[in-house]
PDB file of C-alpha atoms in Angstrom:
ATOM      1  CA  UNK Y 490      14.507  24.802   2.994  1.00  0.00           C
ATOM      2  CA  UNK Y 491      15.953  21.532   2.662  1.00  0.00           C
ATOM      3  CA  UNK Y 492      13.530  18.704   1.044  1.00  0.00           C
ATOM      4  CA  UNK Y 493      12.762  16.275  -1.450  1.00  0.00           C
ATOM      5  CA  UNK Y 494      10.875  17.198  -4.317  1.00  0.00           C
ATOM      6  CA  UNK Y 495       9.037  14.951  -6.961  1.00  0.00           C
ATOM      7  CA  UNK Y 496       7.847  15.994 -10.337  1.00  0.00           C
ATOM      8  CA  UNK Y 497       5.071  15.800 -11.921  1.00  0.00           C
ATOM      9  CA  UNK Y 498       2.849  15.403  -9.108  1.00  0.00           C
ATOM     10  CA  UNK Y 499      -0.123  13.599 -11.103  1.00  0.00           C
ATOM     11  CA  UNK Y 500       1.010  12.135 -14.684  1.00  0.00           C
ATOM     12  CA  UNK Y 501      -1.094  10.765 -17.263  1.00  0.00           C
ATOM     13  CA  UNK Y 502       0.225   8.336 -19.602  1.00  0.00           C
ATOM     14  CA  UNK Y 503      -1.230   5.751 -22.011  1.00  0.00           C
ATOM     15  CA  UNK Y 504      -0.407   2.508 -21.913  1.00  0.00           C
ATOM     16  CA  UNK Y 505       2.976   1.164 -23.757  1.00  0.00           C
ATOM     17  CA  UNK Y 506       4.779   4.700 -22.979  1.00  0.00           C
ATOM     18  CA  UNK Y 507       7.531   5.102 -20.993  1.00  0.00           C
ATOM     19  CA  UNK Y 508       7.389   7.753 -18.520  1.00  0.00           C
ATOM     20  CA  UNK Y 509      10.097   9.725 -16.503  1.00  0.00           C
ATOM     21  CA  UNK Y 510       9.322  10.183 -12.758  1.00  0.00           C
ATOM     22  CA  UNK Y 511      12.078  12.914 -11.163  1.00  0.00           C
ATOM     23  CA  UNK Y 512      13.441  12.683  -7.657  1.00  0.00           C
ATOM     24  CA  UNK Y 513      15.837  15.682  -6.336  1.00  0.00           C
ATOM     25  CA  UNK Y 514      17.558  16.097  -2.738  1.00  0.00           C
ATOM     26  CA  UNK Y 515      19.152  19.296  -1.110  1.00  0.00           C
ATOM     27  CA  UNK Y 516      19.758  17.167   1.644  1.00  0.00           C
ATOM     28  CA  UNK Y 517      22.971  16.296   1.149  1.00  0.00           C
ATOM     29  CA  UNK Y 518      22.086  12.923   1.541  1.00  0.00           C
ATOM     30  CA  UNK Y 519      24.004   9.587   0.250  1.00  0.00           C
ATOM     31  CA  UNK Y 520      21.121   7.143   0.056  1.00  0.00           C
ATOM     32  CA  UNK Y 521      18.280   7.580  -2.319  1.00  0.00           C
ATOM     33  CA  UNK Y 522      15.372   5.257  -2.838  1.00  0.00           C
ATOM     34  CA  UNK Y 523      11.628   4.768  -4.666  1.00  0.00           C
ATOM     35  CA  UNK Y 524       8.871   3.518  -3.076  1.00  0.00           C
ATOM     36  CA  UNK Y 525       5.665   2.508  -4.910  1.00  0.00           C
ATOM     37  CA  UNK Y 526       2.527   2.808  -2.650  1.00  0.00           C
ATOM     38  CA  UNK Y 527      -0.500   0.914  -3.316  1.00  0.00           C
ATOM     39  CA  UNK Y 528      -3.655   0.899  -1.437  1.00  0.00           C
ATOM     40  CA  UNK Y 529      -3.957  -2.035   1.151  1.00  0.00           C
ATOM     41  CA  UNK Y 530      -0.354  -3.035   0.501  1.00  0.00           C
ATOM     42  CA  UNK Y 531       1.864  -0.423   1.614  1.00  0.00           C
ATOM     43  CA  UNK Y 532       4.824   0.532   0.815  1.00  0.00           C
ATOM     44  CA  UNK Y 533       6.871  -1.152  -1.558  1.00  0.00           C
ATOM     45  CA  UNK Y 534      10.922  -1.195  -2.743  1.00  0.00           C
ATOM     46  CA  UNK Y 535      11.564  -0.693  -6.138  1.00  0.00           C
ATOM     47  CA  UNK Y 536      15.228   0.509  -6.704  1.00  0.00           C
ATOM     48  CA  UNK Y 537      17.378   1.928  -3.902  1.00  0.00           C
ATOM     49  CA  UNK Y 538      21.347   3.842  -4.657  1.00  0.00           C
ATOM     50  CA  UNK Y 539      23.552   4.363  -1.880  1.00  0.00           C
ATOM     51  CA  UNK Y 540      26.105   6.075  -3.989  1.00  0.00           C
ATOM     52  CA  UNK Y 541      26.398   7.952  -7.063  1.00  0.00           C
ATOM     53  CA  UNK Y 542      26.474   5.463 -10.206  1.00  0.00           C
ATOM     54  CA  UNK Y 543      25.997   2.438  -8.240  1.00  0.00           C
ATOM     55  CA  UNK Y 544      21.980   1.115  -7.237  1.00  0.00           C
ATOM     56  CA  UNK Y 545      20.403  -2.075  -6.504  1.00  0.00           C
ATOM     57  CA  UNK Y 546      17.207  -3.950  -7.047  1.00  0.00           C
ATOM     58  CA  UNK Y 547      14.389  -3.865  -4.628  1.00  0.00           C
ATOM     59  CA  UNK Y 548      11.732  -6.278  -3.996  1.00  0.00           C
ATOM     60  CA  UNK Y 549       9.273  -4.666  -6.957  1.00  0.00           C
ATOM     61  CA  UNK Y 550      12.011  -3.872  -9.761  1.00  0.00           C
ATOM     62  CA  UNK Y 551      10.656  -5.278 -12.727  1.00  0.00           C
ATOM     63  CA  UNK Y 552       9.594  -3.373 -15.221  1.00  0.00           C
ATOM     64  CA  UNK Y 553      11.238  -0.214 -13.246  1.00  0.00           C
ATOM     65  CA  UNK Y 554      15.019   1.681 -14.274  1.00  0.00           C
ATOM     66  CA  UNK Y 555      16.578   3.925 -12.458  1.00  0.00           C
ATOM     67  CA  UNK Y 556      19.924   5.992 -12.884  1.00  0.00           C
ATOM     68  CA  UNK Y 557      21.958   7.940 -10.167  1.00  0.00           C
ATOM     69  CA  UNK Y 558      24.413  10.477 -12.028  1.00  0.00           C
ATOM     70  CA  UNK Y 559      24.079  12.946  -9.531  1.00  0.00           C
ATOM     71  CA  UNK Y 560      24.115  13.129  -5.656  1.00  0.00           C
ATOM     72  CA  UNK Y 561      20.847  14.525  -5.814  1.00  0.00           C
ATOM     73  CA  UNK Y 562      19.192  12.969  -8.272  1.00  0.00           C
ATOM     74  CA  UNK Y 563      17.266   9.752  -9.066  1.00  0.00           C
ATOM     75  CA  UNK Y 564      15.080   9.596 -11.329  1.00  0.00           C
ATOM     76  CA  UNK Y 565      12.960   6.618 -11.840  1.00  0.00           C
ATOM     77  CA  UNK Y 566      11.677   5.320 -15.489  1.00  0.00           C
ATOM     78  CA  UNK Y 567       8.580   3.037 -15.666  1.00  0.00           C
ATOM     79  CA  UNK Y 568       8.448   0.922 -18.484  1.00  0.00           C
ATOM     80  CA  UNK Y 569       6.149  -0.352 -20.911  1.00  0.00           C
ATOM     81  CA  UNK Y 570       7.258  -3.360 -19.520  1.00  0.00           C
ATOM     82  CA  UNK Y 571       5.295  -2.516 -16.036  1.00  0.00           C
ATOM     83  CA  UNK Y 572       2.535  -4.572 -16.327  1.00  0.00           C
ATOM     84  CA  UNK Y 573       0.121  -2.522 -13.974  1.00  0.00           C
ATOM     85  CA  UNK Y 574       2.063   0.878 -13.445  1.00  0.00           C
ATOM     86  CA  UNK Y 575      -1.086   3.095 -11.941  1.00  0.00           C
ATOM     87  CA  UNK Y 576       0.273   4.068  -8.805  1.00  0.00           C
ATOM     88  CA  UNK Y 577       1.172   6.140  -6.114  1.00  0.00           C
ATOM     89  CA  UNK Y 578       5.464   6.863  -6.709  1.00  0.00           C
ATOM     90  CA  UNK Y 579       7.305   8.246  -3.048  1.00  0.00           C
ATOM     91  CA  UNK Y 580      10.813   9.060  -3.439  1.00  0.00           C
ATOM     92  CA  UNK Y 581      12.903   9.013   0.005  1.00  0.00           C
ATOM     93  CA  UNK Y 582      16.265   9.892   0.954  1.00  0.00           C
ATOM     94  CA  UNK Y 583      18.393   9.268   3.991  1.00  0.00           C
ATOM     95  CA  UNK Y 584      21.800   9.709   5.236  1.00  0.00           C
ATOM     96  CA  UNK Y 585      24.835   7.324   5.108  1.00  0.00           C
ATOM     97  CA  UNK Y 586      26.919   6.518   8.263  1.00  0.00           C
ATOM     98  CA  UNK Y 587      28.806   3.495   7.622  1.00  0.00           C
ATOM     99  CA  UNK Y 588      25.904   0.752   7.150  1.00  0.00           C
ATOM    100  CA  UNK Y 589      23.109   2.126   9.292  1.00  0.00           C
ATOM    101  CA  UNK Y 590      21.192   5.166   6.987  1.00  0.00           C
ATOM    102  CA  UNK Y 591      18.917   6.494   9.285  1.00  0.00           C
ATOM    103  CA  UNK Y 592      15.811   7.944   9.078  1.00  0.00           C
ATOM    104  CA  UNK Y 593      13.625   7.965   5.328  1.00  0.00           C
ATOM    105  CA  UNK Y 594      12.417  11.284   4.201  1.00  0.00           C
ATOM    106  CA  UNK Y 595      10.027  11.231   1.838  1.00  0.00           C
ATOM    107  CA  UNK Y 596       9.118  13.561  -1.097  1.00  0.00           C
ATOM    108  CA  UNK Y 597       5.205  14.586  -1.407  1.00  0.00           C
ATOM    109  CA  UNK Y 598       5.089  11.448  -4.028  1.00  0.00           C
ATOM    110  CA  UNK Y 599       3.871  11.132  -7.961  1.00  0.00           C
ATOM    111  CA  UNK Y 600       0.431   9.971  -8.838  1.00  0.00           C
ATOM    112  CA  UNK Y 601       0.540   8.175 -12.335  1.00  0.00           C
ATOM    113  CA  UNK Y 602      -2.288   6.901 -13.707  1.00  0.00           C
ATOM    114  CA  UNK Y 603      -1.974   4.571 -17.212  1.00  0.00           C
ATOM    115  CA  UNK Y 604      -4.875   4.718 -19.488  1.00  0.00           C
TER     116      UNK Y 604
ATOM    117  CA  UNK B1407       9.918 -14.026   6.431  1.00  0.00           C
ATOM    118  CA  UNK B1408      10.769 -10.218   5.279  1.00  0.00           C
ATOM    119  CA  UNK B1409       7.197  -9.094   5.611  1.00  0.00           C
ATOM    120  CA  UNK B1410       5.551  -7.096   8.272  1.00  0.00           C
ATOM    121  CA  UNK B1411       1.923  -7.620   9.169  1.00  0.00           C
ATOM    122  CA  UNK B1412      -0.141  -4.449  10.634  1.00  0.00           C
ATOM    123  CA  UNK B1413      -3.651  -4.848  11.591  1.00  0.00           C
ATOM    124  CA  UNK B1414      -6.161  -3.155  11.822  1.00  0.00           C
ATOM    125  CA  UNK B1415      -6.438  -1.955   8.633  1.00  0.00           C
ATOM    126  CA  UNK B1416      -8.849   0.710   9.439  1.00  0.00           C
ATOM    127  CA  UNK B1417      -9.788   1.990  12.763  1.00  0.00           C
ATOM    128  CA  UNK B1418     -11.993   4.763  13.887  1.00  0.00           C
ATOM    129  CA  UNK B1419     -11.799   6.608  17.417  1.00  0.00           C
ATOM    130  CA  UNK B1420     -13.586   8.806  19.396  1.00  0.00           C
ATOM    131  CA  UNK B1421     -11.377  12.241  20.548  1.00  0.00           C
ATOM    132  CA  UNK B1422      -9.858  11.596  23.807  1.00  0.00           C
ATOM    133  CA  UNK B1423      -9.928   8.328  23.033  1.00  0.00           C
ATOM    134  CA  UNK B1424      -6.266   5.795  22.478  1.00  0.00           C
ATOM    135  CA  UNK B1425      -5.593   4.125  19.261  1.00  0.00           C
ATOM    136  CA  UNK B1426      -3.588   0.854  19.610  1.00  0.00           C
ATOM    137  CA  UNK B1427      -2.526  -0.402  15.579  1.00  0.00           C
ATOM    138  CA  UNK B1428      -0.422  -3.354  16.169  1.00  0.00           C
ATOM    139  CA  UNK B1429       2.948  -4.878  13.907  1.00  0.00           C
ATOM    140  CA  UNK B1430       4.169  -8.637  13.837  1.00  0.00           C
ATOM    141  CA  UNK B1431       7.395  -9.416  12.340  1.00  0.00           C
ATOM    142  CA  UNK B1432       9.214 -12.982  11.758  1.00  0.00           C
ATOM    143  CA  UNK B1433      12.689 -11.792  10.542  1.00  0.00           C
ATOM    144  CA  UNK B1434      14.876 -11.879  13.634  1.00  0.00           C
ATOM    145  CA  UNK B1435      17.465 -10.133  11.895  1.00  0.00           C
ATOM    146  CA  UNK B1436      15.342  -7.016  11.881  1.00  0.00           C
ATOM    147  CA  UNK B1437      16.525  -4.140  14.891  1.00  0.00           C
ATOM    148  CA  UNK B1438      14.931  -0.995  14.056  1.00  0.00           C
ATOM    149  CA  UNK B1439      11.394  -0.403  13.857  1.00  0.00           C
ATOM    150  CA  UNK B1440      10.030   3.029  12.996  1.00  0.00           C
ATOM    151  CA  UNK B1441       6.217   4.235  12.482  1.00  0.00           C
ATOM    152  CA  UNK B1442       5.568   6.473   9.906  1.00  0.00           C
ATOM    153  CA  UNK B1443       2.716   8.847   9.507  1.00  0.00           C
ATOM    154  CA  UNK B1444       0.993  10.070   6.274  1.00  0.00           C
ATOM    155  CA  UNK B1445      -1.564  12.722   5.333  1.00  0.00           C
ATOM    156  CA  UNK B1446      -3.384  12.338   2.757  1.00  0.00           C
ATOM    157  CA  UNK B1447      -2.006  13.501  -0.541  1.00  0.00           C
ATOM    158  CA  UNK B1448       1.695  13.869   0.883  1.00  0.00           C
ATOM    159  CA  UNK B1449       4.672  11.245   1.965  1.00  0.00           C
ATOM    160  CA  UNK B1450       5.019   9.370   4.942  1.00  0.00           C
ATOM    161  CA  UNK B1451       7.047  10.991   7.914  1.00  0.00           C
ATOM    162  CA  UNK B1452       8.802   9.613  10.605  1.00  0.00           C
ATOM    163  CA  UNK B1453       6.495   9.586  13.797  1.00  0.00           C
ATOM    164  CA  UNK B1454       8.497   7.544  16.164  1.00  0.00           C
ATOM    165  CA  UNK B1455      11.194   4.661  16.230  1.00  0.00           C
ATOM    166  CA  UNK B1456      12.261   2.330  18.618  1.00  0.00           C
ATOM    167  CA  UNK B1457      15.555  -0.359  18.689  1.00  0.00           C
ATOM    168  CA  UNK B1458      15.206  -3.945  20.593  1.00  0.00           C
ATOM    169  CA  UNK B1459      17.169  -3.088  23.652  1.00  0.00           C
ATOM    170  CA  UNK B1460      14.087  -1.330  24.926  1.00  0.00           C
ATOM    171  CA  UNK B1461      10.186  -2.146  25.615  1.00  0.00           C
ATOM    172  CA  UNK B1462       8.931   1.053  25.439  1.00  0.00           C
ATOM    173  CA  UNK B1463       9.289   4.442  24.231  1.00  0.00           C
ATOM    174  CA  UNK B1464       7.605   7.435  24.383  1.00  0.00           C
ATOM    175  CA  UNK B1465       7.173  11.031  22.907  1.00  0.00           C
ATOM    176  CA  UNK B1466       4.412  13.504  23.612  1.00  0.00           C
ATOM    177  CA  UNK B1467       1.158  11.273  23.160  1.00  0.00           C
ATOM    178  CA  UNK B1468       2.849   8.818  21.204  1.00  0.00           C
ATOM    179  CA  UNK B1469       4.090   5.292  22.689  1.00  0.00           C
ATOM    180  CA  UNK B1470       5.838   2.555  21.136  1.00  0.00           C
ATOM    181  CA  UNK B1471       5.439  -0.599  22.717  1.00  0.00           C
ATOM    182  CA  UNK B1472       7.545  -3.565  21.759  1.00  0.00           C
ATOM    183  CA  UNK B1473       7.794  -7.227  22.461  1.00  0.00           C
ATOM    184  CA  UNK B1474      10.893  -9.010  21.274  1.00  0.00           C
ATOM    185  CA  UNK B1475      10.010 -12.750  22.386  1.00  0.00           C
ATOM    186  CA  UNK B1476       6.153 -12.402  20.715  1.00  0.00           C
ATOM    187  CA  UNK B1477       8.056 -10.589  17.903  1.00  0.00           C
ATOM    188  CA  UNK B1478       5.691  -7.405  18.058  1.00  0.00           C
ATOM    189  CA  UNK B1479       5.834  -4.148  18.400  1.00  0.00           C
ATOM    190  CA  UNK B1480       2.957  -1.472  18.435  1.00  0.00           C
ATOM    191  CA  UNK B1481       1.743   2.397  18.659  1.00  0.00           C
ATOM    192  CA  UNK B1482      -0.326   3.721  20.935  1.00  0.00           C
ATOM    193  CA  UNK B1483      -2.097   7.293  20.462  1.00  0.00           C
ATOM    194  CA  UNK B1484      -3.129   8.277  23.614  1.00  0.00           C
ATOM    195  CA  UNK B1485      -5.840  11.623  24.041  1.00  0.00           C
ATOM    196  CA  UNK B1486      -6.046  11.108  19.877  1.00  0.00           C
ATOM    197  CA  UNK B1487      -7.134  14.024  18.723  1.00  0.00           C
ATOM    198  CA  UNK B1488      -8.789  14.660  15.498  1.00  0.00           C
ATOM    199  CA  UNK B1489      -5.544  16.198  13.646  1.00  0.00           C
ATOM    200  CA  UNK B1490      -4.204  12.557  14.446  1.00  0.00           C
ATOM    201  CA  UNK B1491      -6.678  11.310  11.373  1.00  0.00           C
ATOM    202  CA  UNK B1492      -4.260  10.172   8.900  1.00  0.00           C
ATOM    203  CA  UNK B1493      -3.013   6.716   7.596  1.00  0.00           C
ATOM    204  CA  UNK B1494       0.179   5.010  10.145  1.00  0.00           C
ATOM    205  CA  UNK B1495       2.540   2.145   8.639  1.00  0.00           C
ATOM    206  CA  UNK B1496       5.055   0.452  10.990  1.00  0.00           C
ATOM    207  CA  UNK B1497       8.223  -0.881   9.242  1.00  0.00           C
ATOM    208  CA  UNK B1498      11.282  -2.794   9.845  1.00  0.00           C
ATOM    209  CA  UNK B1499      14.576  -3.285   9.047  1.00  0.00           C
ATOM    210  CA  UNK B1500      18.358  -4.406   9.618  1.00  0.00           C
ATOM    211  CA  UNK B1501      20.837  -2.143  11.889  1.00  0.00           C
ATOM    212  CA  UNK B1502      22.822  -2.388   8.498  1.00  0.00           C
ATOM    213  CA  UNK B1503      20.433  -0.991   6.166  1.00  0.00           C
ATOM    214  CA  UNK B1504      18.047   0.859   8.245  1.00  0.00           C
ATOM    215  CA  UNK B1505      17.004   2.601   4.925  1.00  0.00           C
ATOM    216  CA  UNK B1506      15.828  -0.503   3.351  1.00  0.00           C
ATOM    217  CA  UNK B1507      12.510  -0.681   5.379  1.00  0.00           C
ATOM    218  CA  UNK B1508       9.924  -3.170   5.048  1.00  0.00           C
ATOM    219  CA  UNK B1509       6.541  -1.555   5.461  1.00  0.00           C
ATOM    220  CA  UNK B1510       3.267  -3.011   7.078  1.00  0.00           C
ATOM    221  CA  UNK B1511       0.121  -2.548   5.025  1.00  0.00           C
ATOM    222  CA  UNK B1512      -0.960   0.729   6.881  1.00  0.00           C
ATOM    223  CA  UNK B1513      -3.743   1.445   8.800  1.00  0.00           C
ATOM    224  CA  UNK B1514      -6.068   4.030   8.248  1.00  0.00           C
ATOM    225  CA  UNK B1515      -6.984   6.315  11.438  1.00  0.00           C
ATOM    226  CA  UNK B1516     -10.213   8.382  11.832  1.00  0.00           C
ATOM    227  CA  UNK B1517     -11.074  10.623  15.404  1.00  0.00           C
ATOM    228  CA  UNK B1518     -13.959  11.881  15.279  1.00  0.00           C
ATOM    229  CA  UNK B1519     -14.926  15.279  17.349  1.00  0.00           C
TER     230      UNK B1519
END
């Protein structure tokens, strides 16, 4: 079946260490994105890629990298640099037509939680 | 400007009942507006969209009501049934990058039996 999947579902991590979220697609799609999901506030834009090797900023980047080698692929690296990282991760993907992408689907998401 | 307000933030129904959670936006720009759905412990799924060159749509029990002038849009759950208990955020965004959504703040359903 065709999907998203995120690994590792709930992560651990004390504070000042980097940590490795992964994101693949059998989709096939071109657009990749994370979302960082808070309670009260959302859903938030961290990094987005439309294309392999190229990705832009999204409104909650700092402290974030990302890297898209792969069509299927994004993983996302928080930082020690995130000042309050403990969150709810959802990785989405959607297809490209031109300029208009299309519907998000979402992976099942990554709890971290910083000690 | 790019945010998307959603109210209420929690709401609790009786079965049979209709759930109304309601979105304002102030970006004009924005032309798409989908409502997601989320269980708890998974990601959000497309429930419904709608596009500004229409006031309404509908699927199955699930209505999308939207008022370009007021610059609001909103879902309504009518017969809501308890498997309907889950947390709804409407979002937003530009014809040209309907992937780059802006998300309300959710709102948290509950139908009880």
């Amino acid at each position: 079946d065709g999907g998203i999947t995120q690994s590792p579902k709930y992560l651990f991590r004390k504070e000042g260490q980097n940590v490795t979220l992964s994101c693949e697609q059998n989709l096939n799609h071109d657009a990749m994105y994370w979302y960082r999901q808070d309670p009260g506030q959302g859903l938030r834009l961290i990094y987005y890629s439309q294309i392999v090797n190229d990705f832009q900023k999204g409104d909650i980047a700092e402290g974030y990298s990302v890297s898209r080698e792969k069509k299927e692929s994004f993983p996302l690296t928080v930082t020690s640099a995130q000042k309050n990282p403990t969150a709810f991760y959802l990785c989405a993907s959607s297809r490209r037509t031109g300029g208009n992408t299309g519907e998000l689907f979402f992976g099942e998401g990554s709890r971290l939680t910083v000690l | 400007q790019q945010q998307v307000k959603q109210s209420p933030q929690s709401l609790i129904v009786q079965k049979g009942g209709i759930s109304i959670i309601n979105c304002a936006y102030e970006n004009t720009a924005f032309d798409y507006f989908p409502w997601y759905q989320q269980f708890p412990g998974k990601g959000p799924a497309l429930l419904i969209a709608i596009r500004p060159d229409v006031s309404e749509k509908k699927e199955g029990r699930f209505t999308i009501s939207f008022n370009k002038s007021a610059k609001q849009f909103s879902l309504h759950i009518m017969d809501s049934q308890p498997g309907d208990s889950a947390t709804y955020f409407c979002a937003a965004s530009t014809a040209s990058n309907t992937g780059k959504l802006i998300f309300g703040q959710g709102t948290t359903l509950q139908v009880k039996p």
